Short mmCIF file of C-alpha atoms in Angstrom, two decimals:
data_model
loop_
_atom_site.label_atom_id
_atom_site.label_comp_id
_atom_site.label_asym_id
_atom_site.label_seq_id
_atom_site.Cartn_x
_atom_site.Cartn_y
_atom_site.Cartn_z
CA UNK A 1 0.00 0.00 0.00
CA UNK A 2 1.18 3.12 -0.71
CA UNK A 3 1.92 6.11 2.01
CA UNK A 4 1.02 9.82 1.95
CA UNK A 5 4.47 11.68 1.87
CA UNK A 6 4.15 14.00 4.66
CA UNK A 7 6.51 16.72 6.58
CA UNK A 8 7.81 15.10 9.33
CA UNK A 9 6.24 15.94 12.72
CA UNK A 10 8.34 16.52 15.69
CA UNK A 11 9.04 14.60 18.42
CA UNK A 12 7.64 17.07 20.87
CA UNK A 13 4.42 17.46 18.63
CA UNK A 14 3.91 13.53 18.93
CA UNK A 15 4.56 13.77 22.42
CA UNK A 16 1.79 16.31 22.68
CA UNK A 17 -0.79 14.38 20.99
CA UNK A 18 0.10 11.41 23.35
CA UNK A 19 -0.84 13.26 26.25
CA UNK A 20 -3.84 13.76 25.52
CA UNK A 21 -4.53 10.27 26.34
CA UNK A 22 -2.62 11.01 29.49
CA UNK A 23 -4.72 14.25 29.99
CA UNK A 24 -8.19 12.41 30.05
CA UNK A 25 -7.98 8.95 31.08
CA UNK A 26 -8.46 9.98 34.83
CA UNK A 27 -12.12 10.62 33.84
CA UNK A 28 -12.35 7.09 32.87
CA UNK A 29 -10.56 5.96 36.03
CA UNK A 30 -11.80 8.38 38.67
CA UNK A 31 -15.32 9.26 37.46
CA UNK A 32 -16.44 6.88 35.13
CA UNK A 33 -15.15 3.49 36.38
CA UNK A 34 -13.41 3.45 40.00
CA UNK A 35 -14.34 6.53 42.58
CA UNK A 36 -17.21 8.56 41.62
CA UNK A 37 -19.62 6.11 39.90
CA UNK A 38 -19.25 3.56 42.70
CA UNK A 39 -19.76 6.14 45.52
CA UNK A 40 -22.77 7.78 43.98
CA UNK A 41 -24.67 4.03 43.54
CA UNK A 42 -22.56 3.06 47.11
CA UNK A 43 -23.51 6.51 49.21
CA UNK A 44 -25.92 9.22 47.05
CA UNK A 45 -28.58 7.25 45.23
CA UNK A 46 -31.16 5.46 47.18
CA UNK A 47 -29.34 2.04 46.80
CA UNK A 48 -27.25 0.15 44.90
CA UNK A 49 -30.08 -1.27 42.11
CA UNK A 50 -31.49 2.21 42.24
CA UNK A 51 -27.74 4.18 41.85
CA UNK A 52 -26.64 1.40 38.79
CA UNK A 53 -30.11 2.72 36.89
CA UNK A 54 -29.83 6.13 37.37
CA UNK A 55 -26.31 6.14 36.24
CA UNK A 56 -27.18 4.22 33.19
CA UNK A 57 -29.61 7.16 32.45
CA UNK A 58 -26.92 10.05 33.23
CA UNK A 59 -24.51 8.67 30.77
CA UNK A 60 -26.68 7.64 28.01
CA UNK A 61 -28.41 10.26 27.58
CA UNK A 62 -24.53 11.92 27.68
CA UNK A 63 -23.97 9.56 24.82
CA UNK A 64 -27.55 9.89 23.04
CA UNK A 65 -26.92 13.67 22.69
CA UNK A 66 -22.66 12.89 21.34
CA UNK A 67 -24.66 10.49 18.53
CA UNK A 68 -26.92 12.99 17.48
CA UNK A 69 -24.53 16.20 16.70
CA UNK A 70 -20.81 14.08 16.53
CA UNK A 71 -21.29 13.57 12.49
CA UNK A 72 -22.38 17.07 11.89
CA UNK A 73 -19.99 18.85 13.89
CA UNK A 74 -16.88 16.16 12.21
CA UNK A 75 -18.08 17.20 8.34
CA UNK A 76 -17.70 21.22 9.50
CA UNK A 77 -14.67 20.40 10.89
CA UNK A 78 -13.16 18.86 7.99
CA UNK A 79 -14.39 21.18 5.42
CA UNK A 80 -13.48 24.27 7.84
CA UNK A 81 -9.87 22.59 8.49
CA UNK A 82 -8.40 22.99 11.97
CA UNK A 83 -9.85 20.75 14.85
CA UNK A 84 -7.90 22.56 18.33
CA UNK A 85 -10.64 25.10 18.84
CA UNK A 86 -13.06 22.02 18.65
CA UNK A 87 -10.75 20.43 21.46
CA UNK A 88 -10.86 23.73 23.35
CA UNK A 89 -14.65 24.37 23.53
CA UNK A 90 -15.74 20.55 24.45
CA UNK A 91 -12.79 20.49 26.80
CA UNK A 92 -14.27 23.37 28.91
CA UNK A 93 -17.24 22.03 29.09
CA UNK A 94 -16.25 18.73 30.32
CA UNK A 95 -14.15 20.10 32.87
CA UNK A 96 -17.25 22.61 34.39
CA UNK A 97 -19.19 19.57 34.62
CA UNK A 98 -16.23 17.20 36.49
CA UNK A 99 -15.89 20.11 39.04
CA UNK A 100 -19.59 20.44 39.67
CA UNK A 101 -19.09 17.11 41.02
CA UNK A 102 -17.96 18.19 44.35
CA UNK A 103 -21.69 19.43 45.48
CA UNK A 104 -22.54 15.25 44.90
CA UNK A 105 -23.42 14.67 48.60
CA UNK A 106 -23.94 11.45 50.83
CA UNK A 107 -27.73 10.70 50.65
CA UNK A 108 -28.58 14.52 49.02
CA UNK A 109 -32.09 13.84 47.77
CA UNK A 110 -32.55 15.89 44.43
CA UNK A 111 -30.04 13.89 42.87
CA UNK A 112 -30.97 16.01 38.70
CA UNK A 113 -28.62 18.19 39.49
CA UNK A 114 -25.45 15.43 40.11
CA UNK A 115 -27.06 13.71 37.02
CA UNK A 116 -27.11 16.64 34.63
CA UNK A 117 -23.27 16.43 35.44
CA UNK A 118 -22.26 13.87 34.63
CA UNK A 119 -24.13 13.91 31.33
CA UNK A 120 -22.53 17.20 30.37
CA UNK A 121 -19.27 15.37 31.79
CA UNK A 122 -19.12 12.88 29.05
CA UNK A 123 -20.57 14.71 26.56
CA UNK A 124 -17.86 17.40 26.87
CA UNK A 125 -14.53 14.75 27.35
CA UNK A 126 -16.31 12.50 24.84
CA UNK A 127 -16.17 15.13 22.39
CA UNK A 128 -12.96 16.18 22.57
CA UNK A 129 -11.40 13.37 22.12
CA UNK A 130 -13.03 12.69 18.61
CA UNK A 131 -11.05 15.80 17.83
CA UNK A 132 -8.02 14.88 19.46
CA UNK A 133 -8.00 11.46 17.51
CA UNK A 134 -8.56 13.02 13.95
CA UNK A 135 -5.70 14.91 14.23
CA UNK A 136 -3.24 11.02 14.61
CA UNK A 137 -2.99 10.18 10.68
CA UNK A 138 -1.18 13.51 10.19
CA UNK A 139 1.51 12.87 12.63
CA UNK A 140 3.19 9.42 11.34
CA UNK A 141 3.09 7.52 8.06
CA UNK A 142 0.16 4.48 8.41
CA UNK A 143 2.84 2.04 9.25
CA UNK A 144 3.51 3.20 12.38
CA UNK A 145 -0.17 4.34 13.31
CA UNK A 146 -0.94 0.70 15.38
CA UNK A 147 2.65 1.68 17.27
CA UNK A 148 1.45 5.45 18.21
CA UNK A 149 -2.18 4.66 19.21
CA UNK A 150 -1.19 1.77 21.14
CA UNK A 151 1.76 3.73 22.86
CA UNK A 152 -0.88 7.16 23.81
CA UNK A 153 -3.37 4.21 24.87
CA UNK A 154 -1.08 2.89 27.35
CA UNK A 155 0.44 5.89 28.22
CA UNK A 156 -3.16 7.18 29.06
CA UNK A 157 -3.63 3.74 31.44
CA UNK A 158 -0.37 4.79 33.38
CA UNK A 159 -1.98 8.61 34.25
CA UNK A 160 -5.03 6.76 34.99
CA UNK A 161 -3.44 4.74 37.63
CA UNK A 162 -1.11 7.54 38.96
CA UNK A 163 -4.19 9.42 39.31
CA UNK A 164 -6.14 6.05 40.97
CA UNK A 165 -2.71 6.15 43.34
CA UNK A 166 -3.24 9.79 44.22
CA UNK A 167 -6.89 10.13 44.86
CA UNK A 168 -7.39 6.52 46.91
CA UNK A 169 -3.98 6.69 48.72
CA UNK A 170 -4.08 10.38 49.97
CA UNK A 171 -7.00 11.76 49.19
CA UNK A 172 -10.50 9.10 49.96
CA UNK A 173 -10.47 8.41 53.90
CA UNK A 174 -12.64 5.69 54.30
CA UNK A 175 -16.24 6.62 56.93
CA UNK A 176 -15.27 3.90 59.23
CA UNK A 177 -11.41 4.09 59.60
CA UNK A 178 -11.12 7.83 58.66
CA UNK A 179 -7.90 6.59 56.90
CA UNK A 180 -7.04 6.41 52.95
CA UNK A 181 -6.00 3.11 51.34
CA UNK A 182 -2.21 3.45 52.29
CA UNK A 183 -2.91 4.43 55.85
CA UNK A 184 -2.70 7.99 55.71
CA UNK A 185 -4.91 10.81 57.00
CA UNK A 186 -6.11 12.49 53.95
CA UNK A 187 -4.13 15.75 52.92
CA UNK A 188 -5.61 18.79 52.39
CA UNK A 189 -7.74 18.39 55.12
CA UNK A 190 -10.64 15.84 53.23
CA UNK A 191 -13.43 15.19 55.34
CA UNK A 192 -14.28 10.97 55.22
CA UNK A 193 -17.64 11.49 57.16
CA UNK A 194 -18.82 13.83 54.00
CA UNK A 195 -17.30 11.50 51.46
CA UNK A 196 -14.97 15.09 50.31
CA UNK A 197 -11.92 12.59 49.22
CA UNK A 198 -14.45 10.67 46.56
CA UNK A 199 -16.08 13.58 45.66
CA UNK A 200 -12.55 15.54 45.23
CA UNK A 201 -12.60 12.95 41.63
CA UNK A 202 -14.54 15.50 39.77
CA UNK A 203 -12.12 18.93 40.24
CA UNK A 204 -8.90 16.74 40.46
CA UNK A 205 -9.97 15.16 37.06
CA UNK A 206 -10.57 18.81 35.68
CA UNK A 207 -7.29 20.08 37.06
CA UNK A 208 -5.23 17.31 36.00
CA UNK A 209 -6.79 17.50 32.37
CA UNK A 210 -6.28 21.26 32.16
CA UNK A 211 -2.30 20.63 33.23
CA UNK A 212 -1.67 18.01 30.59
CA UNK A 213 -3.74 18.87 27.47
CA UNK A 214 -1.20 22.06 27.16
CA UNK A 215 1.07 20.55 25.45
CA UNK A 216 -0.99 19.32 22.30
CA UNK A 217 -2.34 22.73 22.31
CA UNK A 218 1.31 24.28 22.29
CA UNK A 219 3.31 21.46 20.10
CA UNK A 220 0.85 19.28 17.87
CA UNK A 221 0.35 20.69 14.40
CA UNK A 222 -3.09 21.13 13.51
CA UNK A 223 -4.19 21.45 9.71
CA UNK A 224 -4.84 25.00 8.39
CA UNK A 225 -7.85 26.19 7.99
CA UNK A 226 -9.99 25.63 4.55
CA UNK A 227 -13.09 27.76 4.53
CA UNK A 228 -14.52 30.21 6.12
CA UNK A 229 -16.95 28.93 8.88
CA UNK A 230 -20.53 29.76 7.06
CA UNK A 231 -18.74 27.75 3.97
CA UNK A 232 -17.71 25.20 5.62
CA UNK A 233 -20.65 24.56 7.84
CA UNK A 234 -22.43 24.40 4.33
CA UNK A 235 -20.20 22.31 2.47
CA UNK A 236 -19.42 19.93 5.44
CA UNK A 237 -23.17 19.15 5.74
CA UNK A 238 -22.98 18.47 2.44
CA UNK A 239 -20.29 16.10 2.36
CA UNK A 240 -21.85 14.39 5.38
CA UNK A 241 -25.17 13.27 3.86
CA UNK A 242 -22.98 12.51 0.59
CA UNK A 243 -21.30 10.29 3.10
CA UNK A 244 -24.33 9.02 4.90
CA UNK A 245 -26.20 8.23 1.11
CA UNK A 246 -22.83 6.19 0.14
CA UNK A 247 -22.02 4.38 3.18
CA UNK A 248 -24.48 1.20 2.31
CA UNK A 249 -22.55 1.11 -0.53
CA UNK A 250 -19.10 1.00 1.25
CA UNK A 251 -19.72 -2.50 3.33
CA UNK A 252 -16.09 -3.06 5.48
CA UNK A 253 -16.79 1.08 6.36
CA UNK A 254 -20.02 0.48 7.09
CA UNK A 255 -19.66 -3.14 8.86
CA UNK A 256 -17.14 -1.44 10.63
CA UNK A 257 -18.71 1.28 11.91
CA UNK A 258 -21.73 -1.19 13.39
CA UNK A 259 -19.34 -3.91 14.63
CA UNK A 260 -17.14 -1.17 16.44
CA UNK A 261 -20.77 0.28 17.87
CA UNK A 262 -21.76 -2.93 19.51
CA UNK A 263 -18.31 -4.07 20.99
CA UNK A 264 -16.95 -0.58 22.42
CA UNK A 265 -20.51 -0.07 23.78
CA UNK A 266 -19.94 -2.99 25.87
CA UNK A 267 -16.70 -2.19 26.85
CA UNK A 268 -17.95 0.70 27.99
CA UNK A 269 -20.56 -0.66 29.68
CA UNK A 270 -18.15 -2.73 31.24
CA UNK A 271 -15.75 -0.36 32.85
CA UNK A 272 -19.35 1.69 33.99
CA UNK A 273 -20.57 -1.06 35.64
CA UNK A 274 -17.61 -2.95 36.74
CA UNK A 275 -17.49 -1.10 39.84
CA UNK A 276 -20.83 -0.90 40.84
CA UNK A 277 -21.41 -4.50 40.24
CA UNK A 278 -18.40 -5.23 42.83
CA UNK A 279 -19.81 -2.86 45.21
CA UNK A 280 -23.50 -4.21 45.02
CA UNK A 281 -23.03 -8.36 44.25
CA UNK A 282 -19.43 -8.94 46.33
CA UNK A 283 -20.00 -5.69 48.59
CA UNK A 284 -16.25 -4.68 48.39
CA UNK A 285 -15.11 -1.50 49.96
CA UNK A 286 -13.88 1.82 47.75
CA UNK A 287 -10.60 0.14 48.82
CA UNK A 288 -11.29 -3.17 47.20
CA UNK A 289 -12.68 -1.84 44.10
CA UNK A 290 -9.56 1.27 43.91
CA UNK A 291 -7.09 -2.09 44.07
CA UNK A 292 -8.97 -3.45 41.00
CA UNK A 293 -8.61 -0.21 39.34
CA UNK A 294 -5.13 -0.02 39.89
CA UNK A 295 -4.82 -3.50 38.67
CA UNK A 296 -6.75 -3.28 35.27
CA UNK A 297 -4.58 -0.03 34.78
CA UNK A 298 -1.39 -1.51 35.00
CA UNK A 299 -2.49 -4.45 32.51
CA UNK A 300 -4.61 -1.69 30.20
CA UNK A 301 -1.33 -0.30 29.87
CA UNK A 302 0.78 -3.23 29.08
CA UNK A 303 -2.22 -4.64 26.45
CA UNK A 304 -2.11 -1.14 24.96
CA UNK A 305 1.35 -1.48 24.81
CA UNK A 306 1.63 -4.89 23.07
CA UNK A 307 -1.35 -4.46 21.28
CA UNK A 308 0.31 -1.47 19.48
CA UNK A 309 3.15 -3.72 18.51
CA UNK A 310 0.64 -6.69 17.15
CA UNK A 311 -1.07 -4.39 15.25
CA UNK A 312 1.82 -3.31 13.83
CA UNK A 313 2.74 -6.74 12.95
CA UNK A 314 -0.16 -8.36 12.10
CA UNK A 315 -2.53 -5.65 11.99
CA UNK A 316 -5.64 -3.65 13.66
CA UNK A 317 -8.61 -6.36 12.78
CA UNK A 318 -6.57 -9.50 14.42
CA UNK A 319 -5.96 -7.21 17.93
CA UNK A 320 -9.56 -6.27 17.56
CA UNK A 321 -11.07 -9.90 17.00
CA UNK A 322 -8.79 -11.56 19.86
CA UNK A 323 -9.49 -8.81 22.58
CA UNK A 324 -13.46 -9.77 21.91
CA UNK A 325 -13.25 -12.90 22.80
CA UNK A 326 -11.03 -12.47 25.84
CA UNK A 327 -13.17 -9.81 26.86
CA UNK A 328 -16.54 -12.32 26.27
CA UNK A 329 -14.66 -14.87 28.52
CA UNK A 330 -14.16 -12.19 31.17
CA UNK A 331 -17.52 -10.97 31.17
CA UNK A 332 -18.99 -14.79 31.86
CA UNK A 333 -15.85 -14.73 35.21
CA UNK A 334 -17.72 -11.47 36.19
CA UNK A 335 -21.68 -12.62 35.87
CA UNK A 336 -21.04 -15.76 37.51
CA UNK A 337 -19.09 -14.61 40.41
CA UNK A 338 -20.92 -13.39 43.83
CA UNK A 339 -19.60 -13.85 47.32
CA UNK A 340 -20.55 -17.39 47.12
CA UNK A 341 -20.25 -18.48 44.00
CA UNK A 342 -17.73 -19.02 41.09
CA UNK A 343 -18.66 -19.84 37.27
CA UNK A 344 -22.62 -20.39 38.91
CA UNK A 345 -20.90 -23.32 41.74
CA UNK A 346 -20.96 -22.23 45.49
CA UNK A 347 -17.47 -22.62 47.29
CA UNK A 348 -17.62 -21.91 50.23
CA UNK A 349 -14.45 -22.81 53.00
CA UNK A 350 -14.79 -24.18 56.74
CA UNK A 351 -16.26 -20.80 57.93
CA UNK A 352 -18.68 -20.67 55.54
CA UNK A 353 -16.74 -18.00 53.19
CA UNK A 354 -14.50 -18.28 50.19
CA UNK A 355 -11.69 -15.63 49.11
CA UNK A 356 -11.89 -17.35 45.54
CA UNK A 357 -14.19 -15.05 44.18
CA UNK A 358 -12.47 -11.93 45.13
CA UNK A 359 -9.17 -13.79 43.18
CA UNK A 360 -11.43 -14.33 40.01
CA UNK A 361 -13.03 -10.85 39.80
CA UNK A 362 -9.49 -9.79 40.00
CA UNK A 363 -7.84 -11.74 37.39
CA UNK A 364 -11.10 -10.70 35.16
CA UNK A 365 -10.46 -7.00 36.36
CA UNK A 366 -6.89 -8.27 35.06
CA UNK A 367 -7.67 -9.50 31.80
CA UNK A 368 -10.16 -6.82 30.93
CA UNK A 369 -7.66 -3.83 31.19
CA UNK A 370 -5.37 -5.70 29.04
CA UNK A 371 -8.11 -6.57 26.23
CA UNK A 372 -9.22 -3.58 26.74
CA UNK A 373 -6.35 -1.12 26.52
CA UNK A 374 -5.01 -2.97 23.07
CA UNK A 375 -8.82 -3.07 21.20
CA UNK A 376 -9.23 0.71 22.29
CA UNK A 377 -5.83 1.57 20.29
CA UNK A 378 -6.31 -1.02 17.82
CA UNK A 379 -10.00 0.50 17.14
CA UNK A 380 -8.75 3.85 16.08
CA UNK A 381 -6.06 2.58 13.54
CA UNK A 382 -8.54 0.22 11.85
CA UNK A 383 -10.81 3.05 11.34
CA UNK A 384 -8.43 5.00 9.60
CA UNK A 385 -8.03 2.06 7.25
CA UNK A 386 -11.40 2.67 6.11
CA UNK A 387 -11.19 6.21 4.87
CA UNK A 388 -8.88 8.94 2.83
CA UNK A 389 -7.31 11.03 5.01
CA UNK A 390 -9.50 14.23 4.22
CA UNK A 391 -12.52 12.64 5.65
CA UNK A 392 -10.88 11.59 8.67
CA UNK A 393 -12.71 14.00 11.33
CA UNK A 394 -15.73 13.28 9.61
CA UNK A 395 -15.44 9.31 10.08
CA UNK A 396 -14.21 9.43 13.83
CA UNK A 397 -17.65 11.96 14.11
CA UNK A 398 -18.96 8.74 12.61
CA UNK A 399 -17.15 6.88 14.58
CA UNK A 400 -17.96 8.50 17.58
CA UNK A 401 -21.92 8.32 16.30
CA UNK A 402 -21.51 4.20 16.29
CA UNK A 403 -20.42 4.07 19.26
CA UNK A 404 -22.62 6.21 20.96
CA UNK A 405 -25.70 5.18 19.31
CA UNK A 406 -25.21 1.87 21.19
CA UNK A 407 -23.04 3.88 24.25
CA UNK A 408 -27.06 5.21 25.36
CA UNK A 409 -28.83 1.94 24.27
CA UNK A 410 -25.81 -0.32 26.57
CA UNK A 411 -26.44 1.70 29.97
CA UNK A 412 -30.28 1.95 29.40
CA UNK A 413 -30.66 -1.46 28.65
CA UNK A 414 -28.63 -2.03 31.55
CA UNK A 415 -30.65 0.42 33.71
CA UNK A 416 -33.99 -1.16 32.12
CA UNK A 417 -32.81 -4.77 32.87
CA UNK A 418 -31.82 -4.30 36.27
CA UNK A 419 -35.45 -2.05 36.74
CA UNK A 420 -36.94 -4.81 35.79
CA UNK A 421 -35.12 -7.66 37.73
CA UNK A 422 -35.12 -5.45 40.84
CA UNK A 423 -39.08 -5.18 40.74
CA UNK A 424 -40.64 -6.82 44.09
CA UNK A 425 -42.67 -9.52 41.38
CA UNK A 426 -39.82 -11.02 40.59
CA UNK A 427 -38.83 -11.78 43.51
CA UNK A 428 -34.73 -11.57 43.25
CA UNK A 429 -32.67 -10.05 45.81
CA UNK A 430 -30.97 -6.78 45.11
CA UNK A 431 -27.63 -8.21 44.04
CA UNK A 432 -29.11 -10.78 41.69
CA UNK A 433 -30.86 -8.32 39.96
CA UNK A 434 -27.72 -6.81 38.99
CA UNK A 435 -26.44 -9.95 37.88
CA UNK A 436 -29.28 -10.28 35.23
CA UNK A 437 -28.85 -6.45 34.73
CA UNK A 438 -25.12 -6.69 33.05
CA UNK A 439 -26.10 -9.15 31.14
CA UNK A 440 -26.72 -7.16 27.71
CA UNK A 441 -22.86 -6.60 27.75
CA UNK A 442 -22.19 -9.73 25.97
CA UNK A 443 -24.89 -9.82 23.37
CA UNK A 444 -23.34 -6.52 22.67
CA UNK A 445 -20.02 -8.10 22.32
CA UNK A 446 -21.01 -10.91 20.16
CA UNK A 447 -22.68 -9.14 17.65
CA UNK A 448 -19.89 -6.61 16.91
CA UNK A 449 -17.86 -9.93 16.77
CA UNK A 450 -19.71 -11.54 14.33
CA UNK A 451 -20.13 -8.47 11.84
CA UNK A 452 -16.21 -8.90 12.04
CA UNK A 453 -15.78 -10.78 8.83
CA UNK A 454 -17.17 -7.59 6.79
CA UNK A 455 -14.60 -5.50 7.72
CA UNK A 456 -11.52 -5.41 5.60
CA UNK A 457 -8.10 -3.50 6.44
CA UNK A 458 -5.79 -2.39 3.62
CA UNK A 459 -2.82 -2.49 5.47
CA UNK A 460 -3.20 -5.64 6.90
CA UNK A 461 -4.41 -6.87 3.19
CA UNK A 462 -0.71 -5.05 2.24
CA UNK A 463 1.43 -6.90 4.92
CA UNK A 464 -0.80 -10.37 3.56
CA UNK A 465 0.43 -9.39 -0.04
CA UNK A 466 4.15 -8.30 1.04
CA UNK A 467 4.56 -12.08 2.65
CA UNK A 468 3.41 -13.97 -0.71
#
């Protein structure tokens, strides 16, 4: 296959656009997966049931309103050229929203205003990084695309577990010990009783994003700009719904774009839930739950890692099909574990209790950062695969669209499920109506896996062809 001859980018440019990663994965760690979203179904909302449906609602709606406006706002930003203000304006957004998420207080009873946050929350970060990863196939010939994603993918993972580190061993006192995961009192005077060190998630995630996304902003190149914004806001709509007329037409584009929106919705859905599920089913402790964070980050950034390097060797659609099924088998650890059980069989010890499924969520926690990490960075190389470079921002808007259109239907069907298994005529306890809640995840999974075969990618068909 033949590569676009381009100036070369410096080092400190490349460095910039990695950061980003960097920059925003605490909002996945703190917020989204390991502090906030586990405290608000743990201590604000009613219960757990209750807090895991209400959260489903907060961030798909967050990901209904990203689906409706991502492919619009990607055309203009092709057709108009540079996508840094884009960056700018979502960024600030997301960030207001993280920091509102200090006033999110133990048992608070009007709980629309906590939810409107975190909707804005992922809308905003959400939205900036389709921006952020338009701007990758200008920065390094496609050969070494699997290499850089998978790199800024596990260099993400490493802030996200710094950050983990930070917030659960100095900052989050637990209410009974007053004390944070590594013993200390928490600094800067935290209150435990008031829940201040899980809360503190929200403005730490702003602050820390505000800190590292400088350096994109100062060093990464961004394209000039092409037209004048009432030009291109009219020509980029009407490249879009070109786009959206031909894309039947185009099947591995099109298979890709509904395979990717089935299996990163449940991915998603899986680092949402993750946490809440251990905190409702095997009733761990913040604690508990931050050490499973820290673990999935350290393997997220190792699978990132390697799966960079295997897509560059064997390229993005093998990464992506063997990080389904590992994920699929993880899922199954996950559903079938409870306090008492493991793969659906009771173990129990002498006194009654088993530490064996704390060990499996774990190595599932394990597993699942590492599958997850390299199919994250694998998913944006493949993409590029399926499009010329000026329609890039347009495609991750696409992109972004596939993913959310399933990102609102994954938590509400997961929020609907466990509704409906929670309801007293069923007659299911709380936690095994979160069992049959999460359960969605892997028909999500399997269907972006079988829609698979569709999907073609030139430069793996080019590595195929330069081994004949």
């Amino acid at each position: 296959m033949m590569e676009v001859v381009r100036a070369s980018v410096p080092k400190r440019g490349i460095w910039g656009w990695m950061l980003f990663d960097w920059a925003q994965q605490p909002f996945h760690t703190l917020i989204i997966t390991f502090v906030f979203a586990p405290y608000f179904a743990a201590s604000v909302a009613p219960d757990a049931a209750r807090g895991q449906e209400l959260w489903g609602l907060a961030t798909g709606i967050g990901g209904l309103v990203i689906a409706l406006t991502s492919p619009v706002f990607g055309a203009i930003a092709d057709a108009s050229g540079p996508r840094k203000p884009w960056i700018l304006a979502f960024s600030v957004i997301g960030m207001a929203a993280c920091c509102a998420l200090w006033f999110a207080m133990p048992g608070m009873e009007d709980l629309l205003f906590v939810l409107i946050a975190v909707a804005l929350a992922v809308f905003g970060m959400e939205f900036a990084a389709v921006f952020n990863n338009a701007m990758m196939p200008d920065l390094v010939p496609r050969s070494e695309l699997g290499r850089l994603s998978g790199s800024a993918w596990g260099l993400g993972y490493v802030g996200g577990l710094i950050s983990l580190v930070l917030v659960l061993g100095f900052m989050a006192g637990q209410p009974d010990t007053g004390r944070t995961l590594l013993g200390f009192q928490p600094i800067l005077g935290l209150d435990p009783a008031t829940r201040q060190g899980d809360r503190v998630a929200g403005p730490l995630t702003a602050i820390w994003y505000a800190i590292f996304i400088l350096p994109m902003f100062l060093f990464t190149p961004d394209i000039a700009r092409r037209a004048a914004p009432s030009g291109a806001l009219r020509r980029g709509l009407a490249e879009l719904g070109g786009t959206l007329r031909r894309l039947p037409s185009e099947r591995s584009y099109f298979s890709y774009l509904l395979s990717s929106m089935f299996y990163r919705d449940a991915l998603n859905a899986l680092y949402a839930f993750g946490g809440i599920y251990a905190a409702g089913v095997l009733q761990w402790s913040i604690v508990q739950i931050g050490l499973f964070g820290i673990l999935a980050n350290i393997t997220g950034a190792i699978g990132a890692w390697l799966g960079g390097r295997t897509d560059q060797a064997f390229g993005s659609k093998s990464v992506v099909v063997g990080s389904i099924l590992i994920l699929i088998v993880c899922c199954i650890m996950v559903i079938s574990t409870t306090q008492t059980e493991v793969l659906f069989v009771t173990v129990t010890d002498t006194a009654g209790a088993s530490s064996l499924p704390d060990v499996i969520f774990y190595v599932a926690g394990g597993l699942i950062g590492a599958a997850g990490g390299s199919i994250q960075a694998s998913s944006r190389t493949l993409l590029v695969d399926q499009v010329e470079r000026d329609r890039v921002t347009e495609a991750f808007g696409l992109y972004a669209l596939s993913g959310k259109a399933t990102t609102f239907i994954g938590p509400l069907s997961i929020a609907f499920a466990t509704g409906y298994f929670a309801d007293e005529a069923m007659g299911l306890s709380a936690q095994d109506a979160q069992r049959l809640g999460v359960t969605p995840i892997i028909v999500l999974f399997l269907i972006g896996l079988a829609l698979l075969p569709l999907v073609r990618s030139r430069y793996q068909d080019s590595l195929a062809a330069s081994r004949i």
